[in-house]
Amino acid sequence: MNQNNRQNRGLVGYLALLIIMLGALSLVNFYSSNKSGNTVYDMEKALSSGQVAVARITPDQVPPTGVVELVLTSGEVLSIQVTDVAEAEKMLKEYNIYPVVNKAQGEGILTSVVLPIGLSVLAVIVVISIMNRGGGGAGRMANFGKSHARLSLGGEGITFDGVAALKEEKEELEEIVQFLKNPGKFIEVGARIPKGVLLEGPPGTGKTLLAKAIAGEAGVPFFSISGSDFVEMYVGVGASRVRDLFNEAKKHEPCIVFIDEIDAVARQRGTGMGGSHDEREQTLNQLLVEMDGFGINEGVIVIAATNRVDILDPAIMRPGRFDRKIVVGRPDVGGRKEILLTHSRNKPLGDDVNLEYIAQTTAGFTGADLENLLNEAAILAAKQERKYICQADINKAFIKVGIGAEKKSKIISDKEKRITAYHEAGHAILFHVLPEVGPVYTVSIIPTGMGAAGYTMPLPDKDDMFLTRGRMEQDIMVSLGGRIAEEIIFDDITTGASSDIRKATKEARMMVTRYGMSENIGVICYDDDDDEVFIGRDLAHAKSHSESVAGEIDREVKAIIDDCYRRAKDIILENENVLHSCAALLLEKEKITRKEFEDLFVQS
Ligand code: ADP
Ligand code: MG
Ligand code: ZN
C-alpha cells in the first residue's frame, strides 16, 4: 500500500472516531439533562487531574452565560453553569481539551434526538465500510487510536521471588521498587530517581519477567506495550499511541510503563530503510517528548527492553530519559541451577533427577531455554502416564530443545570449555598485571551467542586523550594472552584466537604507519586513509609508498608483535599457578567477579 492511501485511511479512521464521539456526547447529554450543582471549581479540579475525556459548551440564549458539560474518563458527566462561556472555552483549551461548542440553547427535537442518533448511525456505517475494505484492516480498526497497552495490576502476581539467578540485577532495581512503594520518602530528601531503565540482553533471559516483578513487588499498575505495536500502517498512529499510553499512565501513577522491543521504534533516526521509516521517527520523537515532559519523580517509571542496544538512537540514553542501563546476561552454572529449581517447584521430580548436573551441561542456555527444557520433560512424563519427571525425560527433552538452542548459543563440549577457560584466564592475567590496562571486571566462559566462547571484561576505559606507546603495546599483549595460554597448556592450538590476532595486528600496524612509533620507519604517516574498513582497501587505493617501504612496515609490525608476544608469555609463565586456579574457578562457576579473580593472586 502506498503512503497516500495509508494516510487517507488514517484520516477516515479519525473522522469516524470523531463522529462516534460527537454522537455519544449528544446521547449522553440527551439522557442526562439533570443540572447538578457543580461549580467552576469542580471543572478545574477535573481538568487538572486529567480526568476529562471530552467537553461540550452550550451557551445560553442570552450570552455570555451557558453550560459546560464534561464527560469524565470514568463515564461520569459533570454539568456546570458558567458565567462566561468564552472564558470556559479558554480554560478547557489550556488543558488541551477542545470542546464542542453548540448553538445557543433552546434546541428542538432535531438537535437533541435526531442529530445524535443520526450521527451514531453514520459513524457505524463508516466504520463498517472501512473494516470491509482490505481484510487486514478489521483487526486493526477494532482498537484504533487506543494505545494497545495492556494494563495489569501488580504485574500479574509476579514478584522478585519468581525471578531466579538475576541477583545483582534485582538489587539494582530494588531502589525503584522502594520509590514506587513510597515516593514521598525519596522526594522529601531530594533524591532523584531515574525516569527510565533500559534492560539489555539476549531473548529469554528474563527482561520481561524482571519488569513485571518490579510492578509486583511495588504493587503498582503495569502498562506494557511492544515496540512493534507502535509501528503501525497508519502514519501518525504510533505517535498518538505513545501519547495515549502516557496519558493513561499518568492517571495511574505511581506505575510502570514497559516498552518491549524498544529497538523497533528507537532505531537510530535517519538510517531507516523501507516504508515505515517516517512513522517510526515520529513515534520515537513523541516518546522522547513524553519522557522529557513529565517531571522528575513524577511516579511514572519507564522500563524498556531490547536485545539490540547497538542500533538504538543515542538520544534515548540522554540524562532524564533512559539514564539507567542494566545488562541481563545469560545465567552461569549457579544461576541455571536456581532457575531450574524455580521452575521445578510445581513439577514433581523423581529421585534420580540431578539438577546440579543439568545446570552444568547447559552452558549458554537462557532462563527461557531451561523453562522449556523442564516443560518438555514434563510433557514426556505425562505421555507415559507418570506422575513425576525422571532424568531420562530430561535427557530426551535436552536433545529436543538442545537442538533448537544450539542454533542460538551452540552447546559446548567439556574440552572446548577447558580451552576457553584457559584462554580467558590468559587475557585476564595480563589485564591484571600490566599497569596501563584493566583492572578486570568480569571473566566469563558463558557463550555469548554471538560467536564468542567467552569474554574478559575490563572496567570501562579511562577517557585518555592520547594513547601512549606503552599503552598500545600492553593492549597488544592482552590480545595475545588467550592464544599464549592455550599454547602453554595444550599441545595444540585452536582457531578460537583469530579475532584476537587480527586485533593485535591491526593495532601494531597503526603504531607503525600512523603514529610513528617504530625505530626504522620513523615519524612518517603511511596511513592517510581514515577508512576503518580494511577489506579491499589495498586494492582500491594506490599506495602512497614503495614496495620496499611496504616490506619494511611488515617487518616492523612483526617485530612489535613478536616482542609483545615474548613479554606476555613471560608474564603468564610467571603466573602459571594463577592460570590454573583461574581456569579451574571458571570451569566451576563460569563467571567470576573482579574480587574472586584478584583473590587468586593473593592465594598463590
Ligand atoms: P525476555 O523478556 O528477556 O526475552 P522473558 O522475561 O520473557 O525473557 O522470559 C521468558 C520466560 O523464561 C519467563 O517467562 C520464564 O519462564 C523464563 N525465565 C527467564 N529468565 C528467568 C529467570 N531469571 N528466572 C526464572 N525464569 C526465567
Ligand atoms: Mg520479553
Ligand atoms: Zn580471546
XYZ file of C-alpha atoms and ligand atoms in Angstrom:
633
model
C 0.000 0.000 0.000
C 1.343 3.406 -0.779
C 1.810 6.231 1.643
C -1.085 8.318 0.404
C -3.573 5.583 0.689
C -2.310 4.840 4.141
C -2.738 8.422 5.188
C -6.224 8.524 3.768
C -7.267 5.522 5.708
C -5.823 7.093 8.817
C -7.846 10.221 8.201
C -11.069 8.351 7.636
C -10.462 6.446 10.833
C -10.025 9.616 12.827
C -13.126 11.109 11.282
C -15.120 8.060 12.238
C -13.822 8.324 15.768
C -14.758 11.973 15.954
C -18.244 11.297 14.720
C -18.704 8.497 17.240
C -17.579 10.817 19.997
C -19.915 13.572 18.926
C -22.751 11.136 18.706
C -22.020 9.646 22.079
C -21.717 13.053 23.647
C -25.057 14.159 22.297
C -26.690 10.989 23.536
C -25.133 11.395 26.945
C -26.444 14.902 27.051
C -29.851 13.775 25.984
C -30.138 11.294 28.818
C -28.573 13.429 31.499
C -30.098 16.801 31.248
C -30.254 16.983 35.026
C -28.389 20.107 36.049
C -26.449 19.224 39.163
C -24.831 21.794 41.409
C -21.287 21.558 40.029
C -19.107 24.637 40.090
C -16.248 26.041 38.068
C -14.010 24.787 40.850
C -15.129 21.197 40.133
C -14.363 21.785 36.500
C -10.852 22.949 37.242
C -10.293 20.012 39.576
C -11.412 17.517 36.947
C -9.233 19.187 34.326
C -6.101 19.346 36.416
C -6.413 15.718 37.440
C -6.642 14.769 33.779
C -9.999 13.075 34.115
C -11.775 14.903 31.333
C -12.302 12.908 28.163
C -14.464 15.297 26.144
C -16.264 18.572 26.724
C -19.169 20.432 25.268
C -20.195 24.032 25.695
C -23.751 25.219 25.208
C -24.193 28.995 25.501
C -27.474 30.273 26.911
C -29.767 32.123 24.592
C -28.511 35.352 26.161
C -24.685 35.084 26.264
C -22.123 35.135 27.844
C -23.591 32.611 30.321
C -24.018 28.971 29.435
C -23.468 25.338 30.378
C -20.280 23.308 30.153
C -20.606 19.558 30.119
C -17.613 17.367 30.862
C -17.568 13.662 30.196
C -15.040 12.140 32.566
C -12.928 9.112 31.813
C -14.901 7.294 34.492
C -18.022 7.819 32.396
C -19.480 10.342 34.841
C -20.874 13.557 33.389
C -20.384 16.912 35.058
C -22.515 19.781 34.001
C -21.504 23.236 35.109
C -23.295 26.548 34.887
C -20.746 29.198 33.863
C -20.941 32.969 33.680
C -18.754 33.312 30.628
C -18.597 30.573 28.012
C -15.648 32.129 26.178
C -13.679 32.092 29.422
C -14.581 28.447 29.994
C -13.515 27.537 26.491
C -10.164 29.178 27.068
C -9.661 27.248 30.284
C -10.502 23.945 28.608
C -8.056 24.635 25.835
C -5.351 25.340 28.365
C -5.702 21.704 29.365
C -5.707 20.628 25.725
C -9.399 19.856 25.765
C -11.057 21.196 22.638
C -14.748 21.469 23.419
C -17.589 21.039 21.012
C -19.372 24.385 21.030
C -23.111 24.158 20.441
C -25.518 26.702 19.102
C -27.379 28.650 21.761
C -29.701 26.607 23.937
C -33.346 26.101 23.312
C -32.781 23.352 20.852
C -35.663 21.489 19.308
C -36.195 17.827 18.719
C -33.822 17.993 15.748
C -30.635 18.654 17.686
C -31.399 16.674 20.788
C -32.755 13.469 19.298
C -32.396 13.186 15.554
C -28.856 14.519 15.355
C -27.213 12.255 17.929
C -28.917 9.143 16.664
C -28.200 10.086 13.080
C -24.523 10.736 13.844
C -24.142 7.424 15.619
C -25.714 5.506 12.771
C -23.485 7.327 10.301
C -20.407 6.510 12.354
C -21.276 2.836 12.481
C -21.724 2.805 8.716
C -18.353 4.487 8.176
C -16.584 2.066 10.495
C -18.158 -0.979 8.903
C -17.277 0.202 5.428
C -13.637 0.713 6.440
C -13.499 -2.675 8.061
C -14.738 -4.299 4.923
C -12.073 -2.666 2.821
C -8.994 -4.882 2.960
C -9.150 -7.906 5.246
C -6.205 -6.915 7.438
C -7.866 -3.685 8.413
C -10.527 -5.267 10.538
C -8.426 -6.313 13.496
C -6.567 -3.054 13.469
C -9.695 -0.968 13.372
C -11.035 -2.653 16.458
C -8.540 -0.861 18.642
C -7.949 2.139 16.531
C -6.213 5.028 18.247
C -6.040 3.170 21.528
C -2.587 2.749 22.902
C -2.678 -1.057 22.631
C -1.214 -1.113 26.096
C -2.181 -3.983 28.264
C -2.826 -2.949 31.812
C -2.321 -5.414 34.566
C -2.406 -4.607 38.224
C 0.751 -5.529 40.070
C 2.455 -7.336 37.188
C 0.318 -10.488 37.178
C 1.356 -11.536 40.642
C 4.993 -11.992 39.659
C 7.477 -10.870 42.298
C 11.249 -10.977 42.631
C 10.772 -14.372 44.219
C 9.789 -15.767 40.822
C 12.882 -14.335 39.165
C 15.806 -16.646 39.755
C 19.519 -16.002 39.295
C 19.443 -12.302 38.494
C 20.625 -11.270 41.952
C 22.645 -8.165 41.063
C 20.007 -7.008 38.622
C 17.326 -7.329 41.273
C 19.458 -5.420 43.762
C 19.886 -2.589 41.286
C 16.147 -2.460 40.701
C 15.280 -2.591 44.376
C 15.571 1.190 44.752
C 12.979 1.649 42.030
C 10.640 -0.681 43.866
C 11.184 1.327 47.045
C 10.461 4.548 45.194
C 7.244 3.222 43.678
C 6.126 1.977 47.081
C 6.815 5.230 48.825
C 7.661 8.142 46.522
C 7.267 10.681 49.324
C 10.242 9.360 51.234
C 12.526 9.971 48.261
C 11.080 13.325 47.305
C 11.463 14.663 50.851
C 15.216 14.213 50.833
C 15.507 15.500 47.280
C 16.638 12.221 45.748
C 16.330 11.918 42.004
C 15.037 8.604 40.753
C 15.725 7.514 37.186
C 12.811 8.050 34.814
C 13.800 5.264 32.539
C 15.593 1.960 32.857
C 16.847 0.067 29.840
C 17.138 -3.700 30.199
C 19.501 -5.141 27.669
C 20.173 -8.779 26.930
C 19.519 -11.748 24.676
C 15.943 -13.016 24.251
C 14.671 -15.261 27.023
C 16.966 -14.016 29.763
C 14.116 -12.670 31.870
C 13.798 -8.984 30.988
C 10.019 -9.012 30.754
C 9.882 -11.108 33.893
C 12.007 -8.556 35.769
C 9.841 -5.642 34.679
C 6.693 -7.431 35.795
C 8.314 -8.368 39.073
C 9.093 -4.724 39.831
C 5.413 -3.899 39.451
C 4.533 -6.948 41.508
C 6.948 -6.087 44.305
C 5.753 -2.498 44.457
C 2.099 -3.370 43.897
C 1.642 -0.747 41.191
C -0.119 -0.895 37.807
C 1.907 -2.261 34.918
C 1.298 -0.996 31.408
C 3.025 -2.995 28.772
C 3.343 -2.416 25.093
C 5.656 -3.746 22.453
C 7.711 -1.511 20.218
C 6.325 -3.337 17.233
C 2.796 -2.349 18.275
C 3.746 1.256 17.687
C 4.930 0.680 14.212
C 1.606 0.646 12.506
C 0.393 1.031 8.979
C -1.269 4.348 9.671
C 1.070 7.296 9.701
C 0.735 9.212 12.938
C -0.916 6.400 14.836
C 2.295 5.326 16.548
C 2.828 8.807 17.932
C -0.760 9.061 19.099
C -0.468 5.684 20.768
C 2.557 6.889 22.695
C 0.572 9.935 23.792
C -2.412 7.830 24.851
C -0.207 5.436 26.711
C 1.455 8.146 28.753
C -1.810 9.975 29.389
C -3.245 6.766 30.713
C -0.150 6.028 32.788
C -0.155 9.479 34.378
C -3.651 8.811 35.651
C -2.429 5.717 37.460
C 0.820 6.899 38.968
C 2.844 5.565 40.591
C 3.082 2.969 37.876
C 5.327 1.252 35.383
C 5.257 1.623 31.627
C 7.051 -1.278 29.994
C 8.124 -0.947 26.369
C 9.267 -4.275 24.998
C 11.408 -4.456 21.847
C 12.119 -0.763 22.029
C 14.555 -1.145 19.125
C 11.525 -1.359 16.835
C 10.826 2.330 17.497
C 14.111 3.639 18.783
C 16.440 2.760 15.950
C 18.860 5.479 15.042
C 16.965 8.146 13.233
C 17.800 8.882 9.658
C 19.194 5.432 8.992
C 15.906 3.739 8.340
C 15.183 1.865 5.217
C 11.788 0.938 3.940
C 8.313 2.337 4.269
C 7.562 2.802 7.917
C 10.613 4.938 8.493
C 8.869 8.321 8.840
C 6.313 6.742 11.046
C 8.976 5.341 13.335
C 10.742 8.665 13.641
C 7.514 10.371 14.591
C 6.837 7.702 17.165
C 10.314 7.962 18.622
C 10.107 11.735 18.763
C 6.824 11.508 20.602
C 8.323 9.050 23.079
C 11.184 11.450 23.772
C 8.777 14.352 24.151
C 6.714 12.380 26.652
C 9.731 11.325 28.652
C 11.069 14.859 28.750
C 7.605 16.168 29.534
C 6.967 14.608 32.861
C 8.887 15.971 35.750
C 11.431 14.341 37.963
C 9.971 11.870 40.460
C 6.538 12.087 38.943
C 5.845 8.472 39.594
C 5.797 7.054 36.074
C 8.824 4.854 35.550
C 9.509 3.681 32.049
C 11.251 0.363 31.627
C 12.323 -0.713 28.185
C 13.817 -3.940 26.928
C 15.975 -4.694 23.917
C 18.483 -7.187 22.654
C 19.881 -4.736 20.138
C 21.325 -1.899 22.161
C 23.810 -1.283 19.348
C 21.162 0.035 16.967
C 19.382 2.308 19.431
C 19.260 6.022 18.853
C 21.736 7.539 21.305
C 19.150 10.246 22.062
C 17.186 7.846 24.219
C 20.139 7.425 26.567
C 20.390 11.119 27.415
C 20.003 12.149 31.043
C 16.377 12.309 32.068
C 15.418 9.565 29.668
C 16.750 6.013 29.948
C 19.579 7.024 32.194
C 19.988 3.611 33.779
C 21.109 0.612 31.784
C 21.052 -2.890 33.196
C 22.589 -5.780 31.315
C 20.659 -9.008 31.728
C 23.012 -11.760 30.632
C 22.824 -15.496 30.218
C 22.963 -17.272 33.579
C 26.078 -19.023 34.904
C 26.028 -22.533 36.390
C 24.733 -21.371 39.755
C 22.108 -19.216 38.109
C 20.957 -22.045 35.893
C 20.515 -24.273 38.925
C 18.413 -21.609 40.646
C 16.246 -21.203 37.564
C 15.788 -24.971 37.323
C 14.791 -25.043 40.992
C 12.284 -22.225 40.492
C 10.658 -23.899 37.531
C 10.539 -27.330 39.110
C 8.623 -26.005 42.124
C 5.333 -27.212 40.695
C 6.763 -30.185 38.831
C 7.284 -33.347 40.861
C 10.797 -34.668 40.219
C 11.913 -38.270 40.564
C 14.770 -39.183 42.908
C 17.161 -39.697 40.047
C 16.875 -36.146 38.726
C 20.098 -34.219 39.261
C 19.529 -30.514 38.737
C 23.176 -29.778 39.511
C 24.227 -31.948 36.593
C 21.651 -30.403 34.265
C 22.919 -26.957 35.196
C 26.475 -27.985 34.363
C 25.595 -29.318 30.942
C 23.525 -26.378 29.743
C 26.093 -23.588 29.346
C 24.670 -20.854 27.163
C 21.039 -21.719 27.922
C 18.790 -18.827 28.884
C 16.063 -18.931 31.512
C 13.519 -19.442 28.762
C 15.521 -22.390 27.347
C 15.630 -24.008 30.790
C 11.947 -23.454 31.403
C 11.324 -25.013 28.022
C 13.542 -27.975 28.881
C 11.605 -28.804 32.055
C 8.324 -28.294 30.293
C 9.241 -30.731 27.506
C 10.349 -33.244 30.134
C 7.014 -32.862 31.935
C 5.175 -33.491 28.683
C 7.196 -36.654 28.093
C 6.414 -37.836 31.628
C 2.725 -37.166 31.183
C 2.695 -39.055 27.893
C 3.911 -42.099 29.793
C 1.215 -41.631 32.422
C 3.875 -40.980 35.052
C 3.156 -38.569 37.895
C 6.731 -37.301 38.145
C 9.650 -36.365 35.880
C 12.672 -38.630 35.757
C 16.186 -37.944 34.477
C 15.511 -39.922 31.298
C 12.690 -37.486 30.403
C 15.075 -34.601 30.848
C 17.758 -36.242 28.744
C 15.266 -36.765 25.946
C 13.946 -33.246 26.274
C 17.510 -31.983 26.219
C 18.051 -33.441 22.784
C 14.850 -31.846 21.590
C 15.371 -28.319 22.937
C 19.156 -28.576 22.761
C 18.992 -28.734 19.008
C 16.854 -25.622 18.997
C 19.135 -23.862 21.417
C 22.228 -24.919 19.536
C 21.340 -22.555 16.754
C 21.188 -19.761 19.259
C 24.097 -20.498 21.525
C 25.910 -23.647 20.455
C 26.302 -26.256 23.151
C 29.938 -26.598 24.057
C 31.885 -29.722 24.900
C 33.981 -30.148 28.056
C 37.172 -29.877 26.048
C 36.077 -26.607 24.434
C 35.104 -25.317 27.841
C 38.556 -26.088 29.217
C 40.261 -24.367 26.323
C 38.046 -21.321 26.698
C 38.717 -21.200 30.441
C 42.496 -21.120 29.929
C 42.172 -18.690 27.041
C 40.185 -16.174 29.094
C 42.426 -16.700 32.119
C 45.362 -15.741 29.890
C 43.731 -12.468 28.890
C 42.708 -11.773 32.468
C 46.161 -12.262 33.970
C 47.677 -9.749 31.564
C 44.901 -7.243 32.203
C 45.665 -7.544 35.897
C 49.455 -7.472 35.800
C 50.001 -4.777 33.166
C 49.698 -1.308 34.685
C 48.016 0.624 31.892
C 45.159 -1.752 31.139
C 42.434 -3.321 33.271
C 41.520 -3.940 36.059
C 39.409 -6.935 35.222
C 35.723 -6.524 35.985
C 34.361 -9.912 34.950
C 35.785 -13.047 33.392
C 33.262 -15.382 31.818
C 33.154 -18.535 29.753
C 29.407 -18.368 29.144
C 28.921 -18.410 25.372
C 27.644 -15.042 24.238
C 25.537 -16.493 21.476
C 27.253 -14.168 19.044
C 30.227 -16.324 18.223
C 32.426 -15.623 21.232
C 33.119 -18.537 23.548
C 33.759 -16.248 26.489
C 34.897 -12.807 27.396
C 37.136 -10.917 29.763
C 35.821 -7.512 30.521
C 37.964 -4.710 31.901
C 36.440 -1.761 33.702
C 35.351 0.907 31.228
C 38.233 2.810 29.667
C 39.524 5.878 31.309
C 38.934 8.722 28.899
C 42.512 9.073 27.833
C 43.026 11.707 25.221
C 46.191 10.127 23.871
C 47.199 6.549 23.567
C 50.797 6.090 24.566
C 53.152 3.616 23.015
C 53.285 1.702 26.289
C 49.523 1.524 26.446
C 49.231 0.267 22.869
C 51.850 -2.421 23.458
C 50.012 -3.563 26.546
C 46.750 -3.760 24.582
C 48.500 -5.983 22.088
C 49.899 -8.161 24.863
C 46.441 -8.596 26.381
C 45.053 -9.589 22.973
C 47.722 -12.229 22.557
C 47.246 -13.581 26.096
C 44.469 -16.005 25.210
C 46.423 -17.666 22.473
C 49.571 -17.855 24.611
C 47.703 -19.573 27.457
C 46.275 -22.142 25.049
C 49.743 -22.796 23.734
C 51.266 -23.277 27.188
C 48.591 -25.692 28.399
C 47.539 -27.635 25.336
C 49.818 -29.150 22.735
C 47.562 -27.989 20.030
C 46.337 -24.509 19.277
C 42.835 -23.607 18.161
C 41.271 -21.209 15.716
C 39.497 -19.506 18.608
C 42.057 -16.721 18.873
C 41.757 -15.448 15.315
C 39.924 -12.261 16.186
C 42.424 -11.545 18.965
C 45.250 -11.911 16.488
C 43.547 -9.657 13.978
C 43.053 -7.011 16.654
C 46.701 -7.195 17.764
C 47.973 -6.951 14.209
C 45.766 -4.005 13.401
C 46.954 -2.135 16.454
C 50.628 -2.857 15.730
C 50.193 -1.674 12.150
C 48.666 1.561 13.353
C 51.609 2.128 15.654
C 53.939 1.879 12.674
C 52.032 3.610 9.889
C 50.014 6.204 11.738
C 51.688 7.113 14.991
C 55.362 6.919 14.043
C 56.136 4.620 16.943
C 58.737 2.364 15.340
C 62.531 2.718 15.128
C 63.140 2.067 11.464
C 60.141 3.651 9.803
C 60.348 6.862 11.769
C 57.862 9.629 12.185
C 56.111 9.382 8.855
C 52.439 8.740 8.278
C 51.964 5.989 5.735
C 48.345 5.648 6.576
C 46.442 8.689 5.352
C 43.237 6.790 4.865
C 40.739 7.207 7.664
C 38.596 4.446 6.301
C 38.049 1.873 9.018
C 37.062 -0.759 6.506
C 40.234 -2.523 5.553
C 38.848 -5.045 3.131
C 39.845 -4.279 -0.401
C 41.446 -1.011 0.502
C 44.860 -2.013 -0.678
C 43.343 -2.939 -3.995
C 41.270 0.159 -4.447
C 43.822 2.768 -3.495
C 47.172 3.359 -4.999
C 49.799 3.003 -2.310
C 51.485 6.184 -1.202
C 54.744 4.366 -0.703
C 57.005 1.931 -2.442
C 57.201 -1.850 -2.194
C 60.379 -1.629 -0.181
C 58.699 0.613 2.394
C 55.774 -1.813 2.499
C 58.193 -4.634 3.271
C 59.802 -2.540 5.977
C 56.383 -1.824 7.530
C 55.555 -5.528 7.622
C 58.878 -6.259 9.304
C 58.262 -3.557 11.920
C 54.758 -4.825 12.625
C 56.122 -8.321 13.069
C 58.858 -7.059 15.380
C 56.300 -5.335 17.629
C 54.065 -8.407 17.759
C 56.987 -10.740 18.437
C 58.277 -8.518 21.211
C 54.839 -8.234 22.826
C 54.349 -11.959 22.482
C 57.582 -12.724 24.333
C 56.873 -10.310 27.137
C 53.300 -11.529 27.512
C 54.366 -15.145 27.599
C 56.905 -14.393 30.349
C 54.212 -12.797 32.488
C 51.821 -15.692 32.050
C 54.545 -18.237 32.835
C 55.422 -16.310 35.984
C 51.788 -16.615 36.999
C 51.200 -20.134 35.852
C 49.617 -21.170 39.140
C 47.069 -18.339 38.789
C 46.442 -19.525 35.234
C 45.488 -22.942 36.574
C 43.482 -21.730 39.529
C 41.659 -19.160 37.407
C 40.771 -21.728 34.748
C 39.587 -24.137 37.445
C 37.411 -21.482 39.057
C 35.987 -20.545 35.665
C 35.127 -24.155 34.938
C 33.390 -24.351 38.284
C 31.476 -21.079 38.196
C 31.635 -19.975 34.541
C 31.685 -16.349 35.544
C 33.888 -14.734 38.153
C 33.977 -11.250 39.573
C 36.856 -8.858 39.986
C 37.254 -9.792 43.644
C 37.199 -13.528 43.044
C 39.810 -13.079 40.340
C 42.106 -10.828 42.339
C 41.952 -13.179 45.328
C 43.638 -15.806 43.170
C 46.800 -13.694 43.122
C 46.794 -13.386 46.911
C 46.367 -17.104 47.456
C 49.174 -18.157 45.190
P 12.975 -11.746 27.747
O 11.935 -10.706 28.027
O 14.326 -11.390 28.257
O 13.014 -12.191 26.328
P 11.259 -13.303 29.407
O 11.251 -12.486 30.638
O 10.079 -13.142 28.519
O 12.585 -13.043 28.575
O 11.464 -14.820 29.812
C 10.763 -15.858 29.204
C 10.497 -16.964 30.205
O 11.715 -17.598 30.587
C 9.913 -16.468 31.507
O 8.523 -16.401 31.426
C 10.367 -17.505 32.498
O 9.537 -18.620 32.479
C 11.713 -17.910 31.962
N 12.803 -17.179 32.605
C 13.705 -16.385 32.007
N 14.592 -15.892 32.894
C 14.230 -16.370 34.101
C 14.747 -16.220 35.427
N 15.821 -15.458 35.670
N 14.113 -16.858 36.431
C 13.038 -17.615 36.194
N 12.511 -17.799 34.980
C 13.082 -17.207 33.930
Mg 10.489 -10.257 26.636
Zn 40.469 -14.029 23.242
